[in-house]
Amino acid sequence: MASKKWFQTLVAFILIFILIFLIEQTKFIFEPVGSYLTAIAVPFIGAGLLYYITLPLVTFLEKYKFPRIASILVTFLLLMFVVFLFFNYVIPIAQQQFERLVGNIPDIADGIEEIIVYWQDNQNIIPPQVESMIDRVTNNLDNHLENFATFIINFIGQLFGFVFSFVLIPFFWFFMLKDGDKLVPFISKFLSKPKAASFMELMARVNHTLSSFIQGQVIVSVCVGFMLYIGYVIIDLDYALTLALFGLVMNLIPFVGPFISAVPAVIIGFFQEPMVAVYVIIVMVVAQQIESNFISPNVMGRVLQLHPLTIITLILAAGSIAGFFGLLFIIPAYAVLKTIVSHFYHEWRRKQPEGEKEIF
């Protein structure tokens, strides 16, 4: 029986769970490591995002005989110029619009309550379950809107905390660009030739997955943000810049992000004027059609090859466990894990004798 594949697989799972149990029982040993990783997580992840965003420009400059250091410095200066323009010309307007939006939340809540009460009073036949649900929504509407406002304010607080960690990000980013391509060959020196080749192939696939996702998602989100802003300005929607920036950030979340960004825009458009809400929906549909049919296929292709149901499941789990930042990072993390598992599975199959390449 010990030679059966199902038995060997079962033993492997048991050993994995025993290992997890032992790690849990001796977690005090790993707490210093966890504290260290937590301390460097924000600058490391931030620098990694900047690395993949700016790497194409550095590579482009090197093709024109720029030294590596000069390419990095030029890229840094261009990045600082973009940040300067953003904080001097975009952020002040968005801040003013956001403050006015927060001040109008009580009026929006009152308007929604009036609409629900009016609809409820003018219905002849309402199922008891629906009526009970409407009562609960009406009674807790203020709390829901206050919770939403609190979520936005907490998100901004987290964002400022994240921005504070930017002090270290430029240093991490600089050395990633300068010496990042030396890490994999350095580690490969300590491996045998077959394992070194396998390791370098794995790192190349992981690097391709991350770069394709990060660069593609940023380009797509910026394009959608611009389209939304232009559309909102054309239909004269209030808080156009704030809502467009919100749409840009939400589009960083695959699949469900566009639907999340549509909700506040439609609500605000409705209370501005009912037809404006219709125009907002049209703008959102047009922007998403352009993005899904023209921008994403040309920018990202099908690099992740994830089923929409998988994306939704991952996002629901990550949102409940890690909040907003979990939503942002769960898809690339899953894509990297999938790439690693796929690589080792194919390596295992390649080493199996002919006719014994299946797990079960």
mmCIF file of C-alpha atoms in Angstrom:
data_model
loop_
_atom_site.group_PDB
_atom_site.id
_atom_site.type_symbol
_atom_site.label_atom_id
_atom_site.label_comp_id
_atom_site.label_asym_id
_atom_site.label_seq_id
_atom_site.Cartn_x
_atom_site.Cartn_y
_atom_site.Cartn_z
ATOM 1 C CA MET A 1 0.000 0.000 0.000
ATOM 2 C CA ALA A 2 2.914 2.320 0.717
ATOM 3 C CA SER A 3 3.758 2.339 -2.996
ATOM 4 C CA LYS A 4 0.308 3.629 -3.990
ATOM 5 C CA LYS A 5 0.221 7.240 -5.141
ATOM 6 C CA TRP A 6 -2.929 8.072 -3.169
ATOM 7 C CA PHE A 7 -1.236 6.834 0.034
ATOM 8 C CA GLN A 8 1.916 8.841 -0.648
ATOM 9 C CA THR A 9 -0.202 11.945 -1.326
ATOM 10 C CA LEU A 10 -2.133 11.394 1.920
ATOM 11 C CA VAL A 11 1.133 11.054 3.882
ATOM 12 C CA ALA A 12 2.426 14.255 2.284
ATOM 13 C CA PHE A 13 -0.695 16.164 3.385
ATOM 14 C CA ILE A 14 -0.411 14.761 6.915
ATOM 15 C CA LEU A 15 3.244 15.820 7.119
ATOM 16 C CA ILE A 16 2.322 19.322 5.890
ATOM 17 C CA PHE A 17 -0.341 19.676 8.593
ATOM 18 C CA ILE A 18 2.088 18.376 11.245
ATOM 19 C CA LEU A 19 4.622 20.975 10.086
ATOM 20 C CA ILE A 20 1.990 23.731 10.321
ATOM 21 C CA PHE A 21 1.047 22.524 13.822
ATOM 22 C CA LEU A 22 4.692 22.536 14.959
ATOM 23 C CA ILE A 23 5.207 26.036 13.558
ATOM 24 C CA GLU A 24 2.106 27.213 15.447
ATOM 25 C CA GLN A 25 3.405 25.662 18.691
ATOM 26 C CA THR A 26 6.827 27.292 18.287
ATOM 27 C CA LYS A 27 5.686 30.600 16.832
ATOM 28 C CA PHE A 28 7.568 32.516 19.554
ATOM 29 C CA ILE A 29 10.751 31.578 17.679
ATOM 30 C CA PHE A 30 9.469 33.240 14.514
ATOM 31 C CA GLU A 31 8.031 36.391 16.148
ATOM 32 C CA PRO A 32 11.267 38.427 15.736
ATOM 33 C CA VAL A 33 11.347 37.422 12.060
ATOM 34 C CA GLY A 34 7.678 38.430 11.716
ATOM 35 C CA SER A 35 8.360 41.806 13.363
ATOM 36 C CA TYR A 36 11.264 42.407 10.991
ATOM 37 C CA LEU A 37 9.193 41.487 7.936
ATOM 38 C CA THR A 38 6.333 43.721 9.127
ATOM 39 C CA ALA A 39 8.724 46.644 9.548
ATOM 40 C CA ILE A 40 10.083 46.384 6.009
ATOM 41 C CA ALA A 41 6.846 45.264 4.327
ATOM 42 C CA VAL A 42 5.551 48.712 3.359
ATOM 43 C CA PRO A 43 8.802 50.130 1.911
ATOM 44 C CA PHE A 44 9.629 46.800 0.258
ATOM 45 C CA ILE A 45 6.207 46.414 -1.390
ATOM 46 C CA GLY A 46 6.079 50.108 -2.329
ATOM 47 C CA ALA A 47 9.560 49.928 -3.832
ATOM 48 C CA GLY A 48 8.611 46.739 -5.666
ATOM 49 C CA LEU A 49 5.589 48.429 -7.228
ATOM 50 C CA LEU A 50 7.716 51.411 -8.277
ATOM 51 C CA TYR A 51 10.361 49.019 -9.585
ATOM 52 C CA TYR A 52 7.967 47.299 -11.970
ATOM 53 C CA ILE A 53 6.316 50.589 -12.978
ATOM 54 C CA THR A 54 9.589 52.380 -13.771
ATOM 55 C CA LEU A 55 11.655 49.441 -15.070
ATOM 56 C CA PRO A 56 10.450 49.852 -18.701
ATOM 57 C CA LEU A 57 11.673 53.475 -18.734
ATOM 58 C CA VAL A 58 15.061 52.519 -17.272
ATOM 59 C CA THR A 59 15.402 49.725 -19.836
ATOM 60 C CA PHE A 60 14.393 52.113 -22.633
ATOM 61 C CA LEU A 61 17.057 54.659 -21.606
ATOM 62 C CA GLU A 62 19.711 51.943 -21.410
ATOM 63 C CA LYS A 63 18.964 50.995 -25.022
ATOM 64 C CA TYR A 64 20.086 54.509 -25.955
ATOM 65 C CA LYS A 65 23.461 54.018 -24.236
ATOM 66 C CA PHE A 66 22.522 55.687 -20.929
ATOM 67 C CA PRO A 67 24.515 54.242 -17.994
ATOM 68 C CA ARG A 68 22.410 52.342 -15.468
ATOM 69 C CA ILE A 69 22.865 54.955 -12.726
ATOM 70 C CA ALA A 70 22.053 57.822 -15.117
ATOM 71 C CA SER A 71 18.916 55.992 -16.300
ATOM 72 C CA ILE A 72 17.760 55.556 -12.691
ATOM 73 C CA LEU A 73 18.403 59.232 -11.862
ATOM 74 C CA VAL A 74 16.522 60.444 -14.945
ATOM 75 C CA THR A 75 13.616 58.146 -14.070
ATOM 76 C CA PHE A 76 13.651 59.416 -10.468
ATOM 77 C CA LEU A 77 13.570 63.066 -11.597
ATOM 78 C CA LEU A 78 10.674 62.385 -13.967
ATOM 79 C CA LEU A 79 8.817 60.566 -11.199
ATOM 80 C CA MET A 80 9.366 63.484 -8.799
ATOM 81 C CA PHE A 81 8.107 65.906 -11.453
ATOM 82 C CA VAL A 82 4.908 63.866 -11.890
ATOM 83 C CA VAL A 83 4.416 63.720 -8.093
ATOM 84 C CA PHE A 84 4.993 67.493 -7.866
ATOM 85 C CA LEU A 85 2.357 68.192 -10.530
ATOM 86 C CA PHE A 86 -0.079 65.787 -8.879
ATOM 87 C CA PHE A 87 0.229 67.295 -5.387
ATOM 88 C CA ASN A 88 0.154 70.878 -6.609
ATOM 89 C CA TYR A 89 -2.618 70.756 -9.183
ATOM 90 C CA VAL A 90 -4.738 67.652 -8.525
ATOM 91 C CA ILE A 91 -4.759 66.997 -4.781
ATOM 92 C CA PRO A 92 -5.946 70.492 -3.679
ATOM 93 C CA ILE A 93 -8.985 70.334 -5.996
ATOM 94 C CA ALA A 94 -9.783 66.757 -4.976
ATOM 95 C CA GLN A 95 -9.458 67.696 -1.294
ATOM 96 C CA GLN A 96 -11.919 70.583 -1.645
ATOM 97 C CA GLN A 97 -14.403 68.369 -3.485
ATOM 98 C CA PHE A 98 -14.045 65.594 -0.900
ATOM 99 C CA GLU A 99 -14.679 68.008 1.990
ATOM 100 C CA ARG A 100 -17.839 69.278 0.286
ATOM 101 C CA LEU A 101 -18.946 65.691 -0.388
ATOM 102 C CA VAL A 102 -18.494 64.678 3.273
ATOM 103 C CA GLY A 103 -20.455 67.779 4.327
ATOM 104 C CA ASN A 104 -23.356 66.754 2.052
ATOM 105 C CA ILE A 105 -23.607 63.149 3.301
ATOM 106 C CA PRO A 106 -26.407 63.961 5.827
ATOM 107 C CA ASP A 107 -28.489 65.582 3.054
ATOM 108 C CA ILE A 108 -27.945 62.555 0.813
ATOM 109 C CA ALA A 109 -29.014 60.251 3.667
ATOM 110 C CA ASP A 110 -32.200 62.271 4.217
ATOM 111 C CA GLY A 111 -32.969 62.159 0.501
ATOM 112 C CA ILE A 112 -32.548 58.381 0.332
ATOM 113 C CA GLU A 113 -34.850 57.962 3.337
ATOM 114 C CA GLU A 114 -37.513 60.150 1.720
ATOM 115 C CA ILE A 115 -37.346 58.115 -1.504
ATOM 116 C CA ILE A 116 -37.694 54.805 0.350
ATOM 117 C CA VAL A 117 -40.589 56.087 2.467
ATOM 118 C CA TYR A 118 -42.350 57.517 -0.605
ATOM 119 C CA TRP A 119 -41.955 54.253 -2.506
ATOM 120 C CA GLN A 120 -43.115 52.277 0.517
ATOM 121 C CA ASP A 121 -46.251 54.414 0.992
ATOM 122 C CA ASN A 122 -47.229 54.122 -2.668
ATOM 123 C CA GLN A 123 -47.025 50.378 -3.022
ATOM 124 C CA ASN A 124 -50.252 48.411 -2.737
ATOM 125 C CA ILE A 125 -48.740 44.977 -2.305
ATOM 126 C CA ILE A 126 -45.397 44.547 -0.615
ATOM 127 C CA PRO A 127 -44.256 41.135 0.636
ATOM 128 C CA PRO A 128 -43.652 41.194 4.420
ATOM 129 C CA GLN A 129 -40.030 40.114 3.942
ATOM 130 C CA VAL A 130 -39.360 42.997 1.546
ATOM 131 C CA GLU A 131 -41.108 45.482 3.839
ATOM 132 C CA SER A 132 -39.084 44.267 6.812
ATOM 133 C CA MET A 133 -35.872 44.575 4.830
ATOM 134 C CA ILE A 134 -36.801 48.111 3.719
ATOM 135 C CA ASP A 135 -37.512 49.080 7.331
ATOM 136 C CA ARG A 136 -34.137 47.788 8.443
ATOM 137 C CA VAL A 137 -32.364 49.630 5.615
ATOM 138 C CA THR A 138 -34.272 52.851 6.342
ATOM 139 C CA ASN A 139 -33.621 52.698 10.076
ATOM 140 C CA ASN A 140 -29.917 52.004 9.623
ATOM 141 C CA LEU A 141 -29.306 54.193 6.575
ATOM 142 C CA ASP A 142 -27.576 56.934 8.551
ATOM 143 C CA ASN A 143 -25.326 54.345 10.165
ATOM 144 C CA HIS A 144 -24.482 52.773 6.791
ATOM 145 C CA LEU A 145 -23.567 56.142 5.283
ATOM 146 C CA GLU A 146 -21.581 57.101 8.366
ATOM 147 C CA ASN A 147 -19.758 53.773 8.181
ATOM 148 C CA PHE A 148 -18.997 54.419 4.522
ATOM 149 C CA ALA A 149 -17.661 57.881 5.375
ATOM 150 C CA THR A 150 -15.624 56.337 8.220
ATOM 151 C CA PHE A 151 -14.255 53.754 5.784
ATOM 152 C CA ILE A 152 -13.160 56.520 3.401
ATOM 153 C CA ILE A 153 -11.575 58.530 6.234
ATOM 154 C CA ASN A 154 -9.813 55.439 7.631
ATOM 155 C CA PHE A 155 -8.614 54.571 4.145
ATOM 156 C CA ILE A 156 -7.178 58.071 3.773
ATOM 157 C CA GLY A 157 -5.529 57.654 7.194
ATOM 158 C CA GLN A 158 -3.994 54.351 6.107
ATOM 159 C CA LEU A 159 -2.917 55.983 2.868
ATOM 160 C CA PHE A 160 -1.148 58.790 4.743
ATOM 161 C CA GLY A 161 0.533 56.177 6.948
ATOM 162 C CA PHE A 162 1.583 54.377 3.793
ATOM 163 C CA VAL A 163 2.867 57.650 2.333
ATOM 164 C CA PHE A 164 4.865 58.252 5.524
ATOM 165 C CA SER A 165 6.770 55.032 4.845
ATOM 166 C CA PHE A 166 7.827 56.507 1.491
ATOM 167 C CA VAL A 167 10.879 57.861 3.309
ATOM 168 C CA LEU A 168 12.496 54.446 2.875
ATOM 169 C CA ILE A 169 10.891 53.508 -0.426
ATOM 170 C CA PRO A 170 13.280 55.537 -2.671
ATOM 171 C CA PHE A 171 16.295 53.763 -1.128
ATOM 172 C CA PHE A 172 14.770 50.310 -1.619
ATOM 173 C CA TRP A 173 13.648 51.270 -5.131
ATOM 174 C CA PHE A 174 17.099 52.607 -6.122
ATOM 175 C CA PHE A 175 18.924 49.419 -5.115
ATOM 176 C CA MET A 176 16.251 47.217 -6.688
ATOM 177 C CA LEU A 177 16.807 48.959 -10.014
ATOM 178 C CA LYS A 178 20.584 49.041 -9.603
ATOM 179 C CA ASP A 179 21.223 45.491 -8.366
ATOM 180 C CA GLY A 180 17.907 43.650 -8.765
ATOM 181 C CA ASP A 181 19.078 41.641 -11.770
ATOM 182 C CA LYS A 182 22.049 40.306 -9.773
ATOM 183 C CA LEU A 183 20.046 38.535 -7.065
ATOM 184 C CA VAL A 184 18.902 35.480 -9.025
ATOM 185 C CA PRO A 185 22.362 34.722 -10.545
ATOM 186 C CA PHE A 186 23.893 35.149 -7.057
ATOM 187 C CA ILE A 187 21.512 32.598 -5.490
ATOM 188 C CA SER A 188 21.973 30.256 -8.467
ATOM 189 C CA LYS A 189 25.689 29.955 -7.677
ATOM 190 C CA PHE A 190 24.841 27.880 -4.598
ATOM 191 C CA LEU A 191 22.703 25.388 -6.560
ATOM 192 C CA SER A 192 23.586 22.518 -8.840
ATOM 193 C CA LYS A 193 23.277 23.220 -12.561
ATOM 194 C CA PRO A 194 19.866 21.499 -13.042
ATOM 195 C CA LYS A 195 18.403 23.184 -9.937
ATOM 196 C CA ALA A 196 19.947 26.515 -10.881
ATOM 197 C CA ALA A 197 18.374 26.327 -14.333
ATOM 198 C CA SER A 198 15.010 25.420 -12.789
ATOM 199 C CA PHE A 199 15.293 28.250 -10.238
ATOM 200 C CA MET A 200 16.172 30.833 -12.901
ATOM 201 C CA GLU A 201 13.257 29.666 -15.065
ATOM 202 C CA LEU A 202 10.901 29.961 -12.077
ATOM 203 C CA MET A 203 12.120 33.476 -11.199
ATOM 204 C CA ALA A 204 11.766 34.543 -14.832
ATOM 205 C CA ARG A 205 8.143 33.338 -14.869
ATOM 206 C CA VAL A 206 7.361 35.023 -11.529
ATOM 207 C CA ASN A 207 8.984 38.239 -12.741
ATOM 208 C CA HIS A 208 6.959 38.117 -15.971
ATOM 209 C CA THR A 209 3.720 37.541 -14.033
ATOM 210 C CA LEU A 210 4.329 40.421 -11.626
ATOM 211 C CA SER A 211 5.565 42.888 -14.228
ATOM 212 C CA SER A 212 2.701 42.117 -16.622
ATOM 213 C CA PHE A 213 0.072 42.469 -13.908
ATOM 214 C CA ILE A 214 1.438 45.580 -12.162
ATOM 215 C CA GLN A 215 2.361 47.527 -15.293
ATOM 216 C CA GLY A 216 -0.820 46.509 -17.075
ATOM 217 C CA GLN A 217 -3.133 47.214 -14.141
ATOM 218 C CA VAL A 218 -1.618 50.672 -13.542
ATOM 219 C CA ILE A 219 -1.897 51.636 -17.226
ATOM 220 C CA VAL A 220 -5.472 50.363 -17.429
ATOM 221 C CA SER A 221 -6.514 52.142 -14.223
ATOM 222 C CA VAL A 222 -4.969 55.456 -15.290
ATOM 223 C CA CYS A 223 -6.713 55.238 -18.675
ATOM 224 C CA VAL A 224 -10.055 54.461 -17.013
ATOM 225 C CA GLY A 225 -9.544 57.330 -14.553
ATOM 226 C CA PHE A 226 -8.935 59.769 -17.416
ATOM 227 C CA MET A 227 -11.975 58.513 -19.329
ATOM 228 C CA LEU A 228 -14.184 58.802 -16.250
ATOM 229 C CA TYR A 229 -12.957 62.330 -15.518
ATOM 230 C CA ILE A 230 -13.580 63.475 -19.089
ATOM 231 C CA GLY A 231 -17.031 61.873 -19.047
ATOM 232 C CA TYR A 232 -17.944 63.357 -15.655
ATOM 233 C CA VAL A 233 -16.843 66.827 -16.775
ATOM 234 C CA ILE A 234 -18.893 66.548 -19.978
ATOM 235 C CA ILE A 235 -22.064 65.622 -18.029
ATOM 236 C CA ASP A 236 -21.219 68.275 -15.389
ATOM 237 C CA LEU A 237 -21.207 65.812 -12.464
ATOM 238 C CA ASP A 238 -20.404 67.273 -9.042
ATOM 239 C CA TYR A 239 -17.118 66.186 -7.451
ATOM 240 C CA ALA A 240 -15.939 64.936 -10.864
ATOM 241 C CA LEU A 241 -12.228 64.828 -10.015
ATOM 242 C CA THR A 242 -12.724 63.090 -6.646
ATOM 243 C CA LEU A 243 -15.014 60.453 -8.163
ATOM 244 C CA ALA A 244 -12.656 59.903 -11.104
ATOM 245 C CA LEU A 245 -9.701 59.401 -8.722
ATOM 246 C CA PHE A 246 -11.840 57.000 -6.688
ATOM 247 C CA GLY A 247 -12.632 55.116 -9.897
ATOM 248 C CA LEU A 248 -8.927 55.027 -10.798
ATOM 249 C CA VAL A 249 -7.988 53.507 -7.416
ATOM 250 C CA MET A 250 -10.881 51.027 -7.446
ATOM 251 C CA ASN A 251 -9.905 49.838 -10.935
ATOM 252 C CA LEU A 252 -6.700 48.530 -9.397
ATOM 253 C CA ILE A 253 -8.952 45.806 -7.954
ATOM 254 C CA PRO A 254 -9.641 43.404 -10.841
ATOM 255 C CA PHE A 255 -13.195 42.608 -11.935
ATOM 256 C CA VAL A 256 -15.166 44.077 -9.000
ATOM 257 C CA GLY A 257 -13.366 47.428 -8.744
ATOM 258 C CA PRO A 258 -15.374 49.146 -11.533
ATOM 259 C CA PHE A 259 -18.670 48.147 -9.895
ATOM 260 C CA ILE A 260 -17.525 49.532 -6.523
ATOM 261 C CA SER A 261 -16.507 52.841 -8.123
ATOM 262 C CA ALA A 262 -19.883 53.181 -9.872
ATOM 263 C CA VAL A 263 -21.984 53.221 -6.683
ATOM 264 C CA PRO A 264 -21.054 56.645 -5.216
ATOM 265 C CA ALA A 265 -21.002 58.280 -8.665
ATOM 266 C CA VAL A 266 -24.536 57.067 -9.482
ATOM 267 C CA ILE A 267 -25.886 58.115 -6.061
ATOM 268 C CA ILE A 268 -24.358 61.591 -6.266
ATOM 269 C CA GLY A 269 -25.543 61.987 -9.857
ATOM 270 C CA PHE A 270 -29.094 60.998 -8.859
ATOM 271 C CA PHE A 271 -29.305 63.604 -6.112
ATOM 272 C CA GLN A 272 -27.783 66.227 -8.373
ATOM 273 C CA GLU A 273 -30.451 65.446 -10.987
ATOM 274 C CA PRO A 274 -31.993 62.057 -11.863
ATOM 275 C CA MET A 275 -30.932 62.271 -15.506
ATOM 276 C CA VAL A 276 -27.336 62.879 -14.422
ATOM 277 C CA ALA A 277 -27.380 59.416 -12.795
ATOM 278 C CA VAL A 278 -28.392 57.961 -16.155
ATOM 279 C CA TYR A 279 -25.539 59.863 -17.816
ATOM 280 C CA VAL A 280 -23.142 58.547 -15.155
ATOM 281 C CA ILE A 281 -24.189 54.964 -15.927
ATOM 282 C CA ILE A 282 -23.651 55.631 -19.638
ATOM 283 C CA VAL A 283 -20.182 57.080 -18.951
ATOM 284 C CA MET A 284 -19.279 54.070 -16.780
ATOM 285 C CA VAL A 285 -20.513 51.573 -19.379
ATOM 286 C CA VAL A 286 -18.673 53.307 -22.230
ATOM 287 C CA ALA A 287 -15.443 53.547 -20.195
ATOM 288 C CA GLN A 288 -15.625 49.886 -19.166
ATOM 289 C CA GLN A 289 -16.397 48.737 -22.716
ATOM 290 C CA ILE A 290 -13.404 50.651 -24.061
ATOM 291 C CA GLU A 291 -11.246 49.256 -21.257
ATOM 292 C CA SER A 292 -12.360 45.630 -21.598
ATOM 293 C CA ASN A 293 -12.394 45.500 -25.412
ATOM 294 C CA PHE A 294 -9.468 47.713 -26.419
ATOM 295 C CA ILE A 295 -7.172 48.694 -23.539
ATOM 296 C CA SER A 296 -6.884 45.536 -21.403
ATOM 297 C CA PRO A 297 -6.486 43.060 -24.312
ATOM 298 C CA ASN A 298 -3.638 45.136 -25.756
ATOM 299 C CA VAL A 299 -1.983 46.038 -22.458
ATOM 300 C CA MET A 300 -2.450 42.918 -20.322
ATOM 301 C CA GLY A 301 -3.691 40.233 -22.680
ATOM 302 C CA ARG A 302 -4.578 37.124 -20.659
ATOM 303 C CA VAL A 303 -1.439 37.006 -18.540
ATOM 304 C CA LEU A 304 -3.185 35.888 -15.337
ATOM 305 C CA GLN A 305 -5.684 33.467 -16.928
ATOM 306 C CA LEU A 306 -7.936 33.541 -13.858
ATOM 307 C CA HIS A 307 -11.604 32.661 -13.962
ATOM 308 C CA PRO A 308 -13.916 35.525 -12.815
ATOM 309 C CA LEU A 309 -15.381 33.270 -10.102
ATOM 310 C CA THR A 310 -11.876 32.668 -8.738
ATOM 311 C CA ILE A 311 -11.228 36.426 -8.680
ATOM 312 C CA ILE A 312 -14.496 37.137 -6.848
ATOM 313 C CA THR A 313 -13.813 34.391 -4.274
ATOM 314 C CA LEU A 314 -10.284 35.633 -3.622
ATOM 315 C CA ILE A 315 -11.408 39.254 -3.301
ATOM 316 C CA LEU A 316 -14.200 38.380 -0.852
ATOM 317 C CA ALA A 317 -11.785 36.385 1.312
ATOM 318 C CA ALA A 318 -9.000 38.992 1.171
ATOM 319 C CA GLY A 319 -11.376 41.865 1.904
ATOM 320 C CA SER A 320 -12.691 40.202 5.058
ATOM 321 C CA ILE A 321 -9.201 39.230 6.269
ATOM 322 C CA ALA A 322 -6.948 42.155 5.282
ATOM 323 C CA GLY A 323 -9.267 45.005 4.271
ATOM 324 C CA PHE A 324 -8.561 47.316 1.354
ATOM 325 C CA PHE A 325 -4.894 46.408 0.938
ATOM 326 C CA GLY A 326 -5.872 42.752 0.878
ATOM 327 C CA LEU A 327 -8.111 43.544 -2.102
ATOM 328 C CA LEU A 328 -5.194 45.199 -3.880
ATOM 329 C CA PHE A 329 -2.605 42.477 -3.369
ATOM 330 C CA ILE A 330 -4.543 39.205 -3.317
ATOM 331 C CA ILE A 331 -4.711 38.774 -7.110
ATOM 332 C CA PRO A 332 -0.970 39.251 -7.856
ATOM 333 C CA ALA A 333 -0.124 37.143 -4.781
ATOM 334 C CA TYR A 334 -2.396 34.359 -6.025
ATOM 335 C CA ALA A 335 -0.965 34.665 -9.541
ATOM 336 C CA VAL A 336 2.583 34.299 -8.186
ATOM 337 C CA LEU A 337 1.570 31.318 -6.029
ATOM 338 C CA LYS A 338 -0.127 29.729 -9.023
ATOM 339 C CA THR A 339 3.024 30.240 -11.106
ATOM 340 C CA ILE A 340 5.210 28.638 -8.410
ATOM 341 C CA VAL A 341 2.908 25.646 -7.891
ATOM 342 C CA SER A 342 2.569 25.140 -11.648
ATOM 343 C CA HIS A 343 6.342 25.246 -12.092
ATOM 344 C CA PHE A 344 7.059 22.639 -9.408
ATOM 345 C CA TYR A 345 4.201 20.445 -10.617
ATOM 346 C CA HIS A 346 5.611 20.388 -14.146
ATOM 347 C CA GLU A 347 9.098 19.767 -12.756
ATOM 348 C CA TRP A 348 7.736 16.804 -10.764
ATOM 349 C CA ARG A 349 5.904 15.407 -13.809
ATOM 350 C CA ARG A 350 9.010 15.740 -15.953
ATOM 351 C CA LYS A 351 11.012 13.595 -13.501
ATOM 352 C CA GLN A 352 8.411 10.817 -13.232
ATOM 353 C CA PRO A 353 8.807 7.600 -15.250
ATOM 354 C CA GLU A 354 6.616 7.320 -18.336
ATOM 355 C CA GLY A 355 3.153 6.087 -17.404
ATOM 356 C CA GLU A 356 3.372 7.354 -13.781
ATOM 357 C CA LYS A 357 2.915 11.077 -14.315
ATOM 358 C CA GLU A 358 -0.429 11.416 -12.525
ATOM 359 C CA ILE A 359 -0.771 12.180 -8.810
ATOM 360 C CA PHE A 360 -3.637 9.719 -8.271
#
